[in-house]
Tab-separated table of N, CA and C in Angstrom:
chain	number	residue	atom	x	y	z
A	43	MET	N	72.303	184.590	82.935
A	43	MET	CA	70.949	185.081	83.132
A	43	MET	C	70.185	184.921	81.824
A	44	ASP	N	69.019	184.312	81.883
A	44	ASP	CA	68.224	184.176	80.663
A	44	ASP	C	67.398	185.430	80.443
A	45	SER	N	66.692	185.468	79.320
A	45	SER	CA	65.989	186.686	78.931
A	45	SER	C	64.776	187.007	79.808
A	46	PHE	N	64.362	186.051	80.647
A	46	PHE	CA	63.196	186.300	81.492
A	46	PHE	C	63.581	186.563	82.943
A	47	SER	N	64.849	186.468	83.262
A	47	SER	CA	65.300	186.710	84.620
A	47	SER	C	65.273	188.198	84.910
A	48	SER	N	65.082	188.505	86.158
A	48	SER	CA	65.116	189.907	86.572
A	48	SER	C	66.558	190.369	86.596
A	49	PRO	N	66.765	191.620	86.265
A	49	PRO	CA	68.128	192.128	86.362
A	49	PRO	C	68.582	192.105	87.812
A	50	SER	N	69.875	191.996	88.022
A	50	SER	CA	70.389	191.961	89.384
A	50	SER	C	70.152	193.320	90.035
A	51	PRO	N	70.005	193.326	91.368
A	51	PRO	CA	69.766	194.597	92.066
A	51	PRO	C	70.869	195.599	91.744
A	52	GLY	N	70.469	196.832	91.522
A	52	GLY	CA	71.420	197.885	91.227
A	52	GLY	C	71.786	197.970	89.755
A	53	SER	N	71.301	197.047	88.963
A	53	SER	CA	71.613	197.061	87.537
A	53	SER	C	70.701	198.052	86.833
A	54	SER	N	71.280	198.821	85.919
A	54	SER	CA	70.472	199.774	85.171
A	54	SER	C	69.967	199.159	83.869
A	55	GLN	N	70.293	197.900	83.619
A	55	GLN	CA	69.887	197.202	82.401
A	55	GLN	C	68.496	196.601	82.608
A	56	GLN	N	67.471	197.337	82.379
A	56	GLN	CA	66.122	196.818	82.454
A	56	GLN	C	65.550	196.782	81.054
A	57	MET	N	64.799	195.735	80.787
A	57	MET	CA	64.216	195.571	79.461
A	57	MET	C	63.000	196.487	79.347
A	58	SER	N	62.974	197.289	78.308
A	58	SER	CA	61.834	198.169	78.113
A	58	SER	C	60.645	197.345	77.632
A	59	ALA	N	59.476	197.903	77.742
A	59	ALA	CA	58.264	197.215	77.291
A	59	ALA	C	58.350	196.910	75.801
A	60	GLN	N	58.906	197.832	75.029
A	60	GLN	CA	59.052	197.636	73.589
A	60	GLN	C	60.024	196.503	73.287
A	61	ASP	N	61.128	196.445	74.023
A	61	ASP	CA	62.099	195.369	73.829
A	61	ASP	C	61.481	194.017	74.182
A	62	LEU	N	60.739	193.978	75.260
A	62	LEU	CA	60.079	192.741	75.674
A	62	LEU	C	59.066	192.299	74.623
A	63	LYS	N	58.312	193.255	74.096
A	63	LYS	CA	57.332	192.949	73.055
A	63	LYS	C	58.019	192.364	71.816
A	64	LYS	N	59.114	192.971	71.403
A	64	LYS	CA	59.858	192.482	70.236
A	64	LYS	C	60.398	191.073	70.480
A	65	GLN	N	60.909	190.840	71.677
A	65	GLN	CA	61.448	189.522	72.009
A	65	GLN	C	60.338	188.469	71.993
A	66	LEU	N	59.195	188.791	72.567
A	66	LEU	CA	58.075	187.852	72.581
A	66	LEU	C	57.565	187.576	71.171
A	67	GLN	N	57.481	188.615	70.338
A	67	GLN	CA	57.055	188.427	68.955
A	67	GLN	C	58.024	187.514	68.210
A	68	SER	N	59.295	187.704	68.455
A	68	SER	CA	60.312	186.878	67.809
A	68	SER	C	60.189	185.421	68.252
A	69	GLN	N	59.998	185.205	69.532
A	69	GLN	CA	59.846	183.843	70.049
A	69	GLN	C	58.578	183.189	69.520
A	70	LEU	N	57.491	183.948	69.442
A	70	LEU	CA	56.239	183.405	68.904
A	70	LEU	C	56.378	183.063	67.425
A	71	ALA	N	57.076	183.913	66.678
A	71	ALA	CA	57.294	183.645	65.258
A	71	ALA	C	58.117	182.377	65.067
A	72	LEU	N	59.133	182.192	65.881
A	72	LEU	CA	59.959	180.988	65.802
A	72	LEU	C	59.135	179.750	66.134
A	73	GLU	N	58.342	179.820	67.173
A	73	GLU	CA	57.487	178.683	67.551
A	73	GLU	C	56.481	178.365	66.449
A	74	TYR	N	55.893	179.394	65.866
A	74	TYR	CA	54.946	179.188	64.774
A	74	TYR	C	55.634	178.510	63.590
A	75	ALA	N	56.827	178.972	63.246
A	75	ALA	CA	57.555	178.386	62.124
A	75	ALA	C	57.880	176.923	62.385
A	76	GLN	N	58.291	176.606	63.610
A	76	GLN	CA	58.593	175.216	63.945
A	76	GLN	C	57.339	174.335	63.859
A	77	GLN	N	56.228	174.826	64.364
A	77	GLN	CA	54.979	174.061	64.289
A	77	GLN	C	54.532	173.899	62.842
A	78	PHE	N	54.666	174.944	62.056
A	78	PHE	CA	54.290	174.890	60.647
A	78	PHE	C	55.107	173.820	59.921
A	79	LEU	N	56.422	173.841	60.125
A	79	LEU	CA	57.287	172.866	59.459
A	79	LEU	C	56.958	171.445	59.897
A	80	GLU	N	56.683	171.255	61.166
A	80	GLU	CA	56.332	169.923	61.671
A	80	GLU	C	55.023	169.439	61.038
A	81	THR	N	54.042	170.314	60.929
A	81	THR	CA	52.761	169.957	60.314
A	81	THR	C	52.944	169.614	58.842
A	82	VAL	N	53.648	170.471	58.131
A	82	VAL	CA	53.871	170.239	56.699
A	82	VAL	C	54.637	168.942	56.489
A	83	ARG	N	55.672	168.748	57.280
A	83	ARG	CA	56.481	167.538	57.143
A	83	ARG	C	55.620	166.293	57.355
A	84	GLY	N	54.814	166.288	58.390
A	84	GLY	CA	53.967	165.136	58.674
A	84	GLY	C	52.909	164.904	57.613
A	85	LYS	N	52.195	165.953	57.259
A	85	LYS	CA	51.112	165.823	56.273
A	85	LYS	C	51.641	165.444	54.903
A	86	CYS	N	52.693	166.109	54.463
A	86	CYS	CA	53.225	165.838	53.130
A	86	CYS	C	53.885	164.464	53.075
A	87	PHE	N	54.548	164.057	54.130
A	87	PHE	CA	55.143	162.722	54.160
A	87	PHE	C	54.047	161.668	54.053
A	88	GLU	N	53.006	161.842	54.860
A	88	GLU	CA	51.898	160.882	54.863
A	88	GLU	C	51.237	160.794	53.487
A	89	LYS	N	51.087	161.925	52.838
A	89	LYS	CA	50.423	161.972	51.538
A	89	LYS	C	51.306	161.457	50.401
A	90	CYS	N	52.588	161.765	50.453
A	90	CYS	CA	53.452	161.564	49.280
A	90	CYS	C	54.366	160.344	49.328
A	91	ILE	N	54.744	159.911	50.501
A	91	ILE	CA	55.716	158.821	50.596
A	91	ILE	C	54.970	157.507	50.795
A	92	THR	N	54.853	156.762	49.718
A	92	THR	CA	54.098	155.504	49.773
A	92	THR	C	54.964	154.333	50.201
A	93	LYS	N	56.245	154.350	49.826
A	93	LYS	CA	57.173	153.275	50.188
A	93	LYS	C	58.458	153.900	50.708
A	94	PRO	N	58.540	154.145	52.026
A	94	PRO	CA	59.762	154.767	52.556
A	94	PRO	C	61.004	153.948	52.207
A	95	GLY	N	62.033	154.637	51.824
A	95	GLY	CA	63.288	154.000	51.469
A	95	GLY	C	64.444	154.944	51.725
A	96	SER	N	65.583	154.638	51.139
A	96	SER	CA	66.771	155.449	51.381
A	96	SER	C	66.803	156.728	50.550
A	97	SER	N	65.939	156.807	49.528
A	97	SER	CA	65.874	158.022	48.715
A	97	SER	C	64.448	158.190	48.187
A	98	LEU	N	64.164	159.395	47.699
A	98	LEU	CA	62.843	159.690	47.159
A	98	LEU	C	62.802	159.377	45.673
A	99	SER	N	61.675	158.855	45.231
A	99	SER	CA	61.483	158.687	43.790
A	99	SER	C	61.163	160.054	43.197
A	100	GLY	N	61.183	160.162	41.900
A	100	GLY	CA	60.855	161.422	41.237
A	100	GLY	C	59.443	161.878	41.543
A	101	SER	N	58.500	160.941	41.534
A	101	SER	CA	57.113	161.309	41.814
A	101	SER	C	56.933	161.721	43.271
A	102	GLU	N	57.643	161.063	44.193
A	102	GLU	CA	57.553	161.447	45.600
A	102	GLU	C	58.138	162.844	45.811
A	103	SER	N	59.245	163.115	45.178
A	103	SER	CA	59.884	164.423	45.288
A	103	SER	C	58.968	165.523	44.741
A	104	SER	N	58.363	165.274	43.591
A	104	SER	CA	57.438	166.254	43.001
A	104	SER	C	56.222	166.456	43.892
A	105	CYS	N	55.701	165.368	44.433
A	105	CYS	CA	54.533	165.443	45.309
A	105	CYS	C	54.844	166.280	46.545
A	106	ILE	N	55.984	166.044	47.162
A	106	ILE	CA	56.366	166.804	48.357
A	106	ILE	C	56.528	168.281	48.013
A	107	SER	N	57.160	168.557	46.899
A	107	SER	CA	57.351	169.946	46.484
A	107	SER	C	56.008	170.653	46.299
A	108	ARG	N	55.084	170.008	45.605
A	108	ARG	CA	53.752	170.605	45.403
A	108	ARG	C	53.003	170.745	46.718
A	109	CYS	N	53.115	169.735	47.574
A	109	CYS	CA	52.428	169.759	48.872
A	109	CYS	C	52.918	170.932	49.719
A	110	VAL	N	54.227	171.097	49.822
A	110	VAL	CA	54.796	172.198	50.609
A	110	VAL	C	54.382	173.545	50.009
A	111	ASP	N	54.441	173.644	48.682
A	111	ASP	CA	54.020	174.887	48.016
A	111	ASP	C	52.572	175.229	48.343
A	112	ARG	N	51.703	174.223	48.340
A	112	ARG	CA	50.282	174.466	48.659
A	112	ARG	C	50.106	174.926	50.098
A	113	TYR	N	50.826	174.307	51.030
A	113	TYR	CA	50.735	174.735	52.431
A	113	TYR	C	51.210	176.173	52.597
A	114	ILE	N	52.302	176.513	51.939
A	114	ILE	CA	52.820	177.882	52.038
A	114	ILE	C	51.825	178.874	51.437
A	115	GLU	N	51.282	178.539	50.290
A	115	GLU	CA	50.303	179.418	49.644
A	115	GLU	C	49.057	179.579	50.517
A	116	ALA	N	48.561	178.470	51.047
A	116	ALA	CA	47.367	178.525	51.900
A	116	ALA	C	47.625	179.354	53.153
A	117	THR	N	48.793	179.199	53.745
A	117	THR	CA	49.137	179.979	54.933
A	117	THR	C	49.175	181.466	54.609
A	118	GLY	N	49.715	181.809	53.445
A	118	GLY	CA	49.740	183.209	53.023
A	118	GLY	C	48.345	183.774	52.850
A	119	ILE	N	47.457	183.010	52.222
A	119	ILE	CA	46.079	183.457	52.011
A	119	ILE	C	45.374	183.655	53.349
A	120	ILE	N	45.554	182.702	54.247
A	120	ILE	CA	44.916	182.795	55.570
A	120	ILE	C	45.461	183.990	56.343
A	121	SER	N	46.775	184.179	56.292
A	121	SER	CA	47.384	185.309	56.999
A	121	SER	C	46.863	186.636	56.477
A	122	LYS	N	46.756	186.763	55.157
A	122	LYS	CA	46.227	187.998	54.578
A	122	LYS	C	44.783	188.222	54.999
A	123	ALA	N	43.994	187.150	55.008
A	123	ALA	CA	42.591	187.276	55.406
A	123	ALA	C	42.473	187.681	56.872
A	124	LEU	N	43.318	187.108	57.716
A	124	LEU	CA	43.240	187.411	59.149
A	124	LEU	C	43.840	188.753	59.520
A	125	PHE	N	44.996	189.055	58.945
A	125	PHE	CA	45.740	190.229	59.380
A	125	PHE	C	45.714	191.386	58.400
A	126	GLY	N	45.433	191.118	57.151
A	126	GLY	CA	45.434	192.174	56.157
A	126	GLY	C	44.060	192.682	55.826
A	127	GLY	N	43.030	191.904	56.105
A	127	GLY	CA	41.673	192.262	55.743
A	127	GLY	C	41.114	193.435	56.497
A	128	SER	N	41.605	193.684	57.713
A	128	SER	CA	41.062	194.782	58.529
A	128	SER	C	41.751	196.103	58.241
A	129	GLN	N	42.714	196.119	57.321
A	129	GLN	CA	43.454	197.343	57.033
A	129	GLN	C	42.965	197.977	55.722
A	130	HIS	N	41.707	198.306	55.640
A	130	HIS	CA	41.136	198.937	54.432
A	130	HIS	C	41.343	200.407	54.446
């Protein structure tokens, strides 16, 4: 039985609203993280990898590191503005 299936008749194992909310939040967080990584990977690869090969050059490695750091920092700033700004 998957997490969205109804419990079998007579079963006392019903998911509470709070449990369902936590599960949905967890699934949304995982989906967001996967989308974030896919975006960063695509954007940073496009920006930093000029000649794809079997290994990264030093400059490509540094570029990717800085690119990922900037995306993470920007995401943090946006998250604080969206979710932290209303908690004065």
